[in-house]
mmCIF file of C-alpha atoms in Angstrom:
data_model
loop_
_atom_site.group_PDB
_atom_site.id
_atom_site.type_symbol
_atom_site.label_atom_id
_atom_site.label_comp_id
_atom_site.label_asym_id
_atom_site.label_seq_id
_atom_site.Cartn_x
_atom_site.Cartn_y
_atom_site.Cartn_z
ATOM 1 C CA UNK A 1 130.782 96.673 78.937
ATOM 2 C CA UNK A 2 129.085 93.069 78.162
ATOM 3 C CA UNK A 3 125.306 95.030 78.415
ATOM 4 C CA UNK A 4 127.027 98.279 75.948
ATOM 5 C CA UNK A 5 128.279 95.618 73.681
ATOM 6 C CA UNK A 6 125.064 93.996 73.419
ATOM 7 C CA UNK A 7 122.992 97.210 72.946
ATOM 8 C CA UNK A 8 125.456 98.462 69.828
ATOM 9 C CA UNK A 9 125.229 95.004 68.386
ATOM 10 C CA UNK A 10 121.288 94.837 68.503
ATOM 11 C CA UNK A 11 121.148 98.407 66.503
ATOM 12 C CA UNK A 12 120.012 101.376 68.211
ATOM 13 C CA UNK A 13 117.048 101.869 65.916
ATOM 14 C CA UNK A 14 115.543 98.750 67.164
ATOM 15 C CA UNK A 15 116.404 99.070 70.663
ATOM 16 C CA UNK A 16 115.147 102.569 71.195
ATOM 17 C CA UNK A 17 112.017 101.664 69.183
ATOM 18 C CA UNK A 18 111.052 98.669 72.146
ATOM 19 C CA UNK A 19 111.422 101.002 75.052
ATOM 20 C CA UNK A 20 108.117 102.028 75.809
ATOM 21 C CA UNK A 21 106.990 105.404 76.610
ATOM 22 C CA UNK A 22 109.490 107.304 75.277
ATOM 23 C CA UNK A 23 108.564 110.976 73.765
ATOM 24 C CA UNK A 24 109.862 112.059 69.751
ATOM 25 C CA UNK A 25 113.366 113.714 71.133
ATOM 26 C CA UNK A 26 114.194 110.767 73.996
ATOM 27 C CA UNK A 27 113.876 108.306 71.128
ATOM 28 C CA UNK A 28 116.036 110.439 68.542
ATOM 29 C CA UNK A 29 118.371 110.990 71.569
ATOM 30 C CA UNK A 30 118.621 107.433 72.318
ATOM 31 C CA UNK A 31 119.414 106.341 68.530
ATOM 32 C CA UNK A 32 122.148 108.675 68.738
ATOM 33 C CA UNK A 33 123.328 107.553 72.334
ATOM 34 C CA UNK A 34 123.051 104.182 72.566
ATOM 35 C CA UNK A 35 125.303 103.510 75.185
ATOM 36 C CA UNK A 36 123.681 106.210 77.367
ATOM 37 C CA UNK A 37 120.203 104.474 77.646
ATOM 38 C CA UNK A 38 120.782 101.369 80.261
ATOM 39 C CA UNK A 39 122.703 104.296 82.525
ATOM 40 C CA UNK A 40 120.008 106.374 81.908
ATOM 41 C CA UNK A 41 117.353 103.638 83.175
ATOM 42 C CA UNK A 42 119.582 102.696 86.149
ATOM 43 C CA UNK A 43 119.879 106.642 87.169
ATOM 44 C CA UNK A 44 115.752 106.800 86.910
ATOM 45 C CA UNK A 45 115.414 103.463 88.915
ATOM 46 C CA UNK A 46 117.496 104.734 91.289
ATOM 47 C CA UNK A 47 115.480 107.405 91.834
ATOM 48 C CA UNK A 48 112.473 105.390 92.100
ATOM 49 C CA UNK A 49 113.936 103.226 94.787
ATOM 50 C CA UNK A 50 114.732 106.381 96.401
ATOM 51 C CA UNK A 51 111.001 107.440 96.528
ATOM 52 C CA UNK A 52 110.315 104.261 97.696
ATOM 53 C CA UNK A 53 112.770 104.218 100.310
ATOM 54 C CA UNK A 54 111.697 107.619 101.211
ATOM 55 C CA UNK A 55 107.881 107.114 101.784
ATOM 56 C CA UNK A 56 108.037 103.655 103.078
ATOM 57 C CA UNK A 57 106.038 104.309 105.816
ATOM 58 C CA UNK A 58 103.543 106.864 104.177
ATOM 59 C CA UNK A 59 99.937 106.437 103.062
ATOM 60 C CA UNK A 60 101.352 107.086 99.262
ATOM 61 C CA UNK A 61 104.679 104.906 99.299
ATOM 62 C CA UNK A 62 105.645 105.205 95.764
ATOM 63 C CA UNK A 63 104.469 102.379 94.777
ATOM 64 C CA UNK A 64 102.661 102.963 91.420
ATOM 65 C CA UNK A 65 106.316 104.197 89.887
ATOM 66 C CA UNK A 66 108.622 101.738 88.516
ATOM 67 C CA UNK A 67 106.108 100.144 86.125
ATOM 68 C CA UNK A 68 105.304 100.205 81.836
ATOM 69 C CA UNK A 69 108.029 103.100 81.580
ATOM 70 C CA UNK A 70 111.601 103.943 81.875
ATOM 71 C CA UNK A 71 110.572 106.698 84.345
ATOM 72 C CA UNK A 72 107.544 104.963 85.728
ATOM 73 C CA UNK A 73 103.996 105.369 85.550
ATOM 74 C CA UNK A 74 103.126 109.218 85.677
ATOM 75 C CA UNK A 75 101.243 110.665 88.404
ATOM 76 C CA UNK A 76 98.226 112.013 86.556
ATOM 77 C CA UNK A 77 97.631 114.817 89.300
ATOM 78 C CA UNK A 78 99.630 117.671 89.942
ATOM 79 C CA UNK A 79 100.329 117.330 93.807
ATOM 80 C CA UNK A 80 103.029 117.591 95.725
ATOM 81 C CA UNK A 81 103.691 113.614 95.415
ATOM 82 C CA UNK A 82 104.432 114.061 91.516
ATOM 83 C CA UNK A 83 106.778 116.992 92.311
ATOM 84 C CA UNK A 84 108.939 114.607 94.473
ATOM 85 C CA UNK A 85 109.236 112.166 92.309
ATOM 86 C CA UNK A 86 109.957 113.776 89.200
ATOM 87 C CA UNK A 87 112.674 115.986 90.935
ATOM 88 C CA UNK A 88 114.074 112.511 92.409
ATOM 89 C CA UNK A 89 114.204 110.808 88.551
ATOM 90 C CA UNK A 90 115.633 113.904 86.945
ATOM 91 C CA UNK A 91 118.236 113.809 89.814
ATOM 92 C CA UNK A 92 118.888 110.083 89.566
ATOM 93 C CA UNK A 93 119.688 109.948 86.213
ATOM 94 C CA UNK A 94 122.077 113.025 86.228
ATOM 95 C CA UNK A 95 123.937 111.237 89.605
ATOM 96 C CA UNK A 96 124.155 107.963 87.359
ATOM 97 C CA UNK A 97 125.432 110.068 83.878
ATOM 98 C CA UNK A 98 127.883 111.695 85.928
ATOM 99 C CA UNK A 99 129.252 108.137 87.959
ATOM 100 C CA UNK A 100 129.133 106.407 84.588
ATOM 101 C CA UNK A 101 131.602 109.130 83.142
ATOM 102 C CA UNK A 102 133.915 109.393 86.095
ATOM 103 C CA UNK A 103 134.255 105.604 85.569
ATOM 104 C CA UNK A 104 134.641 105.725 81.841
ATOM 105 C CA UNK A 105 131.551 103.480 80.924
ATOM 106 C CA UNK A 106 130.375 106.091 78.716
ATOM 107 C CA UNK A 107 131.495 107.459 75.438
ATOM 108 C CA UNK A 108 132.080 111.325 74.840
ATOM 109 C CA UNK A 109 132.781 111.728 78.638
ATOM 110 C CA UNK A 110 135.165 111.419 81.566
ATOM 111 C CA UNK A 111 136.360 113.654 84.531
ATOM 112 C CA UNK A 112 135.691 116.974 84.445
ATOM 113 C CA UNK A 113 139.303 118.987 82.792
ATOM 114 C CA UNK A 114 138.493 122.090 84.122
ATOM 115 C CA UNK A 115 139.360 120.529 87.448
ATOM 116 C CA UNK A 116 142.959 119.152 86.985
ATOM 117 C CA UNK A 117 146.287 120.615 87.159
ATOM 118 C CA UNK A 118 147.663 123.113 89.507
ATOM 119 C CA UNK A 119 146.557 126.370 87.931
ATOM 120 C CA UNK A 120 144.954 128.970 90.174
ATOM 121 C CA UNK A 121 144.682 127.075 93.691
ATOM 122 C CA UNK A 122 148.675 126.347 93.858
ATOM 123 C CA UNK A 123 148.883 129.022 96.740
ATOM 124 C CA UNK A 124 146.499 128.227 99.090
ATOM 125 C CA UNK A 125 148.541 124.620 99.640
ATOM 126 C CA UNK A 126 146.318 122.803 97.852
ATOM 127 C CA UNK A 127 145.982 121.813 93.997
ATOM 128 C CA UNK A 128 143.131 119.738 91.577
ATOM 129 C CA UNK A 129 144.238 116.642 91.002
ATOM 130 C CA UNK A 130 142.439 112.954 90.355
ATOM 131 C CA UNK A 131 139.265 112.175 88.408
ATOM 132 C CA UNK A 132 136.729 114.872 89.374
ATOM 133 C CA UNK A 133 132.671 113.759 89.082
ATOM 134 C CA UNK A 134 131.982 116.046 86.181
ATOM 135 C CA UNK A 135 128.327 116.973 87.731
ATOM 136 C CA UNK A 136 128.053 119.499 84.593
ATOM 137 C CA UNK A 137 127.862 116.932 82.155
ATOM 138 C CA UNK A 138 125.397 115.070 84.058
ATOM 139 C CA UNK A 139 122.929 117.437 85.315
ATOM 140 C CA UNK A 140 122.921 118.727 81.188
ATOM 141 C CA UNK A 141 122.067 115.293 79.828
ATOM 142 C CA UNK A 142 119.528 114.788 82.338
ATOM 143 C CA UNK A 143 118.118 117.896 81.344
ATOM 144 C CA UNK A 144 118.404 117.207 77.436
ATOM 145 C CA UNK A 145 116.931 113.651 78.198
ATOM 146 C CA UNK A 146 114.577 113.698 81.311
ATOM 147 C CA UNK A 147 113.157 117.269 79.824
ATOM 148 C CA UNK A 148 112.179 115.731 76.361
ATOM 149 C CA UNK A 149 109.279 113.931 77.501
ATOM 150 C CA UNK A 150 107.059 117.279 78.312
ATOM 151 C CA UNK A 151 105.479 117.844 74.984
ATOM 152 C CA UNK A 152 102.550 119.602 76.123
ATOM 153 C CA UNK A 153 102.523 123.726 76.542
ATOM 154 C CA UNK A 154 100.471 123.666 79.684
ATOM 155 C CA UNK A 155 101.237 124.709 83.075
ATOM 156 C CA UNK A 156 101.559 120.849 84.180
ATOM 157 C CA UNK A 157 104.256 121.092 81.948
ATOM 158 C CA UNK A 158 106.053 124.023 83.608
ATOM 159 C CA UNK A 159 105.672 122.171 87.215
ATOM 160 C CA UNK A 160 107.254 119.396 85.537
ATOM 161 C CA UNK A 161 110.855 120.878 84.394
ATOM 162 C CA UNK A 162 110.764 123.304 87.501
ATOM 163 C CA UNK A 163 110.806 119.946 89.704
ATOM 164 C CA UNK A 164 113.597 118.321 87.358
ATOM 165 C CA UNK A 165 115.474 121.442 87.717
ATOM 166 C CA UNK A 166 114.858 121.475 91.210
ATOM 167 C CA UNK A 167 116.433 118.106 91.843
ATOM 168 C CA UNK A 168 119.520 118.456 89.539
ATOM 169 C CA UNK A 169 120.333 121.852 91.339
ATOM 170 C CA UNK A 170 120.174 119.968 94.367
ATOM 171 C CA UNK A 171 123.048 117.232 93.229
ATOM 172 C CA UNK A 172 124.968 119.747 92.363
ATOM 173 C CA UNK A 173 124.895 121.577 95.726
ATOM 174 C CA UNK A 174 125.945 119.003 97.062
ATOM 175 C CA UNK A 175 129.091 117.741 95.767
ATOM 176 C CA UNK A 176 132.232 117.302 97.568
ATOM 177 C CA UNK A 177 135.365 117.812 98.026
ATOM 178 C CA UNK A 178 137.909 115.392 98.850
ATOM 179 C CA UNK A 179 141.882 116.162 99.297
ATOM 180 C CA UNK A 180 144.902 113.639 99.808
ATOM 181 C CA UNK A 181 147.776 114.801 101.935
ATOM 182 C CA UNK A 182 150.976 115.049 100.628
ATOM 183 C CA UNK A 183 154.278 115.909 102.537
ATOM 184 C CA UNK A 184 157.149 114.510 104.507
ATOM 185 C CA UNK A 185 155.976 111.573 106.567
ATOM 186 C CA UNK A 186 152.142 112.675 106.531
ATOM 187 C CA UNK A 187 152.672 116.246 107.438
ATOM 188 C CA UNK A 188 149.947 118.019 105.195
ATOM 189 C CA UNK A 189 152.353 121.191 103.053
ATOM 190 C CA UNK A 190 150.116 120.394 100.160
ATOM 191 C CA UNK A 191 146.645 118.819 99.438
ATOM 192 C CA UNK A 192 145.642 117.156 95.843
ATOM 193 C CA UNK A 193 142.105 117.682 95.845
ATOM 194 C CA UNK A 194 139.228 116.601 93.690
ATOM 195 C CA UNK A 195 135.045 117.259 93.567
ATOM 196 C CA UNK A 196 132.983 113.513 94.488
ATOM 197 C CA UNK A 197 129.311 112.779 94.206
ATOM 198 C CA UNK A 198 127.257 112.910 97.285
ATOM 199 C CA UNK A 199 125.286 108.636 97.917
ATOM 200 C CA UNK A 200 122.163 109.497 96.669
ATOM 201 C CA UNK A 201 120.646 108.387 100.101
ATOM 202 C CA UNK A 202 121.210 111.884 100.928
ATOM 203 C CA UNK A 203 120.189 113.620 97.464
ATOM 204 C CA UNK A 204 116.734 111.512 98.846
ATOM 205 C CA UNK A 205 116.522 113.064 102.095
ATOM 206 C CA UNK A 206 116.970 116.305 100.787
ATOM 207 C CA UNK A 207 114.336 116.263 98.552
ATOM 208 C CA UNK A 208 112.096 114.785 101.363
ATOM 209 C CA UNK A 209 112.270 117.921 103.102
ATOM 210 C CA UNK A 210 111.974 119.832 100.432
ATOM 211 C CA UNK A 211 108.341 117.747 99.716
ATOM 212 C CA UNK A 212 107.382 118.969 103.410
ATOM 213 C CA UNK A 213 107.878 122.496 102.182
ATOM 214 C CA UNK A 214 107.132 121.865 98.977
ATOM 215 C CA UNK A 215 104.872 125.411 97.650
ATOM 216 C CA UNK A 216 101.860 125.546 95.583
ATOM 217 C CA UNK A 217 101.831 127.612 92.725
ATOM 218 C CA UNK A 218 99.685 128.841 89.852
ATOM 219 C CA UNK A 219 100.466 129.444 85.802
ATOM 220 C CA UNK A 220 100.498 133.231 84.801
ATOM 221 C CA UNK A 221 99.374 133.499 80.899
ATOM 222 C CA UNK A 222 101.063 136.633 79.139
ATOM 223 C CA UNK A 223 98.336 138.285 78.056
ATOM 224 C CA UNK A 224 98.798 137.287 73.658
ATOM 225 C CA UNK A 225 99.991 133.865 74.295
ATOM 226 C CA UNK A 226 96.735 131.767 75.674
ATOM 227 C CA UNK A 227 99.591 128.969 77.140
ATOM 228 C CA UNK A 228 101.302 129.936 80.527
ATOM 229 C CA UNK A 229 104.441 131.560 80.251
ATOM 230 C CA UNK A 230 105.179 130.838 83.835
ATOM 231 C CA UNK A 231 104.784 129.925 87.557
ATOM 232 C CA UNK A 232 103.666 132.029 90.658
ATOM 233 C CA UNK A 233 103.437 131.532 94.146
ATOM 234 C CA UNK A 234 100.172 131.130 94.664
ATOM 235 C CA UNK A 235 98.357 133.959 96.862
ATOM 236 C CA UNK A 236 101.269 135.920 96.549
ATOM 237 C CA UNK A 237 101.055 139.138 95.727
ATOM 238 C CA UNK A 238 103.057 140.507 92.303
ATOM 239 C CA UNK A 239 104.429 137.794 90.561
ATOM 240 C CA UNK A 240 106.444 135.893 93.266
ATOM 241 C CA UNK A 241 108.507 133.250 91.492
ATOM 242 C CA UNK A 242 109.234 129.915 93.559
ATOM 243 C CA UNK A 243 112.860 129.701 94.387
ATOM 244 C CA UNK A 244 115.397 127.293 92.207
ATOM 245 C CA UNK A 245 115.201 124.716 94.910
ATOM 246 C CA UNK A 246 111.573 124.630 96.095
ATOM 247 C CA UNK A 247 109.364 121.830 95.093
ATOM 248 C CA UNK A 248 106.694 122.866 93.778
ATOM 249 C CA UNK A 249 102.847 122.178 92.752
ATOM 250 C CA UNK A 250 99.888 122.886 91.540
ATOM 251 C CA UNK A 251 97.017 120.955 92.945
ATOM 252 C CA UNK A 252 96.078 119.339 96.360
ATOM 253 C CA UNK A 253 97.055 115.814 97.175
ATOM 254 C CA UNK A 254 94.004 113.487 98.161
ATOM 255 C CA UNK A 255 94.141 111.774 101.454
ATOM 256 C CA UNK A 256 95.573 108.099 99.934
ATOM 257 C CA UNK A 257 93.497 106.416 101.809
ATOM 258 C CA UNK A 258 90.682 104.772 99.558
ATOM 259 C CA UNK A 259 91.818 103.573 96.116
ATOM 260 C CA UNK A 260 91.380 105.877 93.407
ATOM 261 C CA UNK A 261 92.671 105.033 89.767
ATOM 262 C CA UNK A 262 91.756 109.142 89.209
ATOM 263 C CA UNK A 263 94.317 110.495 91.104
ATOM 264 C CA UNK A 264 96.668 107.547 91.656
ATOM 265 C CA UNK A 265 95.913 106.342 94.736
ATOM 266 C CA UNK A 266 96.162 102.514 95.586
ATOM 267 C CA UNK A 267 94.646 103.010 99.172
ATOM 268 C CA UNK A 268 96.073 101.554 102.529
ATOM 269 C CA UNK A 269 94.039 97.838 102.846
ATOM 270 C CA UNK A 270 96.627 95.047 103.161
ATOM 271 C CA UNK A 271 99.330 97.840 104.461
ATOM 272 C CA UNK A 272 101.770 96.674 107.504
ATOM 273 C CA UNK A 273 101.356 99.256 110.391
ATOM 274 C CA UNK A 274 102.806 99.756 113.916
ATOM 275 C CA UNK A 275 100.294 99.931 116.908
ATOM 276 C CA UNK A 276 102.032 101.467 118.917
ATOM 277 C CA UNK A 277 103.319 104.505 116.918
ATOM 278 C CA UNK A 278 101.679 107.579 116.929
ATOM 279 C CA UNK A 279 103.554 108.613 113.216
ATOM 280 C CA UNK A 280 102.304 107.889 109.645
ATOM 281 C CA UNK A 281 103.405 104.448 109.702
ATOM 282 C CA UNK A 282 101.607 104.242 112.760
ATOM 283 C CA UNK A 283 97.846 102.080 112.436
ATOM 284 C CA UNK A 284 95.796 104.796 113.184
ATOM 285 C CA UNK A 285 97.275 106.902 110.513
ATOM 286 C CA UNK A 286 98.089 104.390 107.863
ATOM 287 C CA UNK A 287 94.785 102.568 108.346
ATOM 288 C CA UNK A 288 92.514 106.075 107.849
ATOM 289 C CA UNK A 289 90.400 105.089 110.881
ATOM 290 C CA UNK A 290 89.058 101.799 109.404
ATOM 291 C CA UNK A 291 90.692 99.496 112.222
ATOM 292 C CA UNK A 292 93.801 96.613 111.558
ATOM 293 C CA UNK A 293 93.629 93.432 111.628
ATOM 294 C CA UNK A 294 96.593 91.199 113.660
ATOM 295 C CA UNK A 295 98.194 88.641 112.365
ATOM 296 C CA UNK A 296 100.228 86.260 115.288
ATOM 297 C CA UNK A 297 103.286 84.000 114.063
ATOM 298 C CA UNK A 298 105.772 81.759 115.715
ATOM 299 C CA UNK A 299 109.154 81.275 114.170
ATOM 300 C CA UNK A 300 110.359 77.848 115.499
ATOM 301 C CA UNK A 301 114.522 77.315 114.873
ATOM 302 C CA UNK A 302 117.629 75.217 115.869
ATOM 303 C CA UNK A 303 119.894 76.986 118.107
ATOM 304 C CA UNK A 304 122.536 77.202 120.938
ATOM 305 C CA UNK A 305 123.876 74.375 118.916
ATOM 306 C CA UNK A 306 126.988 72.635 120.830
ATOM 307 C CA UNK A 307 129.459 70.172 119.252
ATOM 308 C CA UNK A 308 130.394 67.102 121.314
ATOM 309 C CA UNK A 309 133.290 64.567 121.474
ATOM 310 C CA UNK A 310 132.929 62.462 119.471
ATOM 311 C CA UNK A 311 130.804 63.067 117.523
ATOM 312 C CA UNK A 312 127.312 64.890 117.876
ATOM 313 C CA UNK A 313 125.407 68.202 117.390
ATOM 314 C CA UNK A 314 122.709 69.156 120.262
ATOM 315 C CA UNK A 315 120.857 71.884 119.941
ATOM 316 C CA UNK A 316 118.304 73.749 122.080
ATOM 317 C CA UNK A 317 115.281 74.267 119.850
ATOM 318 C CA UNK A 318 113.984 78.437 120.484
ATOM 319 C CA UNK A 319 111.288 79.912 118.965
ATOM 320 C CA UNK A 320 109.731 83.789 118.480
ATOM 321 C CA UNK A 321 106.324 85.276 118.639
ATOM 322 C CA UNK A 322 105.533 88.013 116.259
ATOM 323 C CA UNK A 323 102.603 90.027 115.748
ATOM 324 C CA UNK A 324 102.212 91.831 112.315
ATOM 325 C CA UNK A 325 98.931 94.424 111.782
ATOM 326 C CA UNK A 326 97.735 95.397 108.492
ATOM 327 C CA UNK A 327 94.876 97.968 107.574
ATOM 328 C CA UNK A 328 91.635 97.002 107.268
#
């Protein structure tokens, strides 16, 4: 309330005009919402912790995001990596749009109506009752808002909203249910019910696995129009769409191992590996073949501290090796 406040009294116009990178209809959309643009950049940062969370211990770790932008720096290449993390913005900022309205910190919103009162569900023992996460109202202004910034008609652009839609469908999959029993001492004759949002820890791992099968596609142009009209599996005979869910893309991702400003890669030197694992975070992945170096320390502490009568501490003094290995 102190932050909305603070935002109204500054004036939207110059507010909206300091946040960099937005596009023509974000800006005209924030001047109009004013309130809606610090839950807006929480919902996109929590996405971007989310990809950071999520490929901690992967070559590419998400580490170029969160920078300049609301949404972070863009990934200039259209690999698999950009398709997870725009899905995992346009799915952060819907989860936070739709919290902020269950909790009434935004204007023009609360629960979701449809879901209250006993119409229609009375017989099965159980009835809508509570505040609701109206996911609608989310996922819609993430779409009006996250959507805005693709300007250009190129098939970059299609990947782009396919992942954003990708991600919100995904939130809204997963929503839940959640009932309170009501009855003579706790016996359950009827239920009051009411929809929740999902954490968005597992929004995150969803869309993780959904980067593992994440399927390349190519833009079909219709034959008067010289921009693409849509996306294709690509290699697929016909004109096989990509399902709602999939994550798709449209080129190759490099290797992430050397740094390359090009295609976004900061490289693996200076990266903390494990030497004995055998997985990505392991040193012979991570490091790309170019050796580790180890680094030995010794934590030295008080402990096993005992108080005597009258009236003295002693204390044992321990201490801990540790060996940490980052990539050459």
């Amino acid at each position: 309330p102190r932050a909305l406040s603070s935002v109204v009294a500054l004036g939207a116009n110059i507010i909206c005009n300091k946040i960099p990178g937005l596009a023509p209809r974000q800006r005209a959309l924030c001047q109009s919402r004013p309130d809606a643009i610090i839950i807006i950049g929480e919902g996109a940062q929590l996405g971007i912790n989310e990809c950071q969370f999520q490929f901690r211990y992967s070559r590419w770790n998400c580490s170029t995001l969160g920078e300049r932008t609301v949404f972070g720096q863009e990934l200039r290449v259209g690999n698999r990596e950009a398709a997870f993390t725009y899905a995992v913005v346009a799915a952060g900022v819907a989860h936070a749009v739709t919290k902020a309205c269950s909790q009434g910190h935004l204007s023009q919103c609360g629960c979701d109506h449809e879901k209250q009162g006993f119409h229609h569900y009375h017989q099965e023992g159980w009835k809508w009752g509570g505040c609701s996460a109206n996911v609608r109202y989310g996922v819609e202004f993430s779409r009006r808002f996250v959507d805005a910034r693709e300007i250009k008609k190129n098939a970059r652009r299609l990947m782009n909203l396919h992942n954003n839609a990708a991600g919100r469908k995904i939130l809204e999959e997963r929503m839940k249910l959640e009932c309170k029993c009501h009855g003579v001492s706790g016996s359950c004759t009827t239920r009051t019910c009411w929809v929740t949002l999902p954490k968005f820890r597992e929004i995150g791992r969803l869309l993780k696995e959904r980067y593992s099968a994440a399927v390349q596609v190519e833009p079909v142009r219709a034959s008067r129009l010289r921009q693409p009209s849509f996306l294709r599996l690509k290699g697929a005979r016909g004109y096989q769409k990509p399902a709602d869910t999939d994550l798709v893309y449209l080129e190759r991702s490099p290797s992430y191992c050397k740094e390359d400003a090009a295609t976004g890669s900061t490289g693996t030197r200076g990266r903390r590996c494990d030497s004995n694992s055998t997985l990505t975070d392991g040193c012979g992945a991570m490091c790309c073949g170019r050796g580790f170096d180890a680094h030995r320390y010794t934590r030295i502490w008080q402990c096993n501290c005992k108080f005597h009568w009258c009236c003295f501490v002693q204390c044992s003094t321990c201490s801990e090796k540790s060996e940490v290995f980052t990539c050459k």
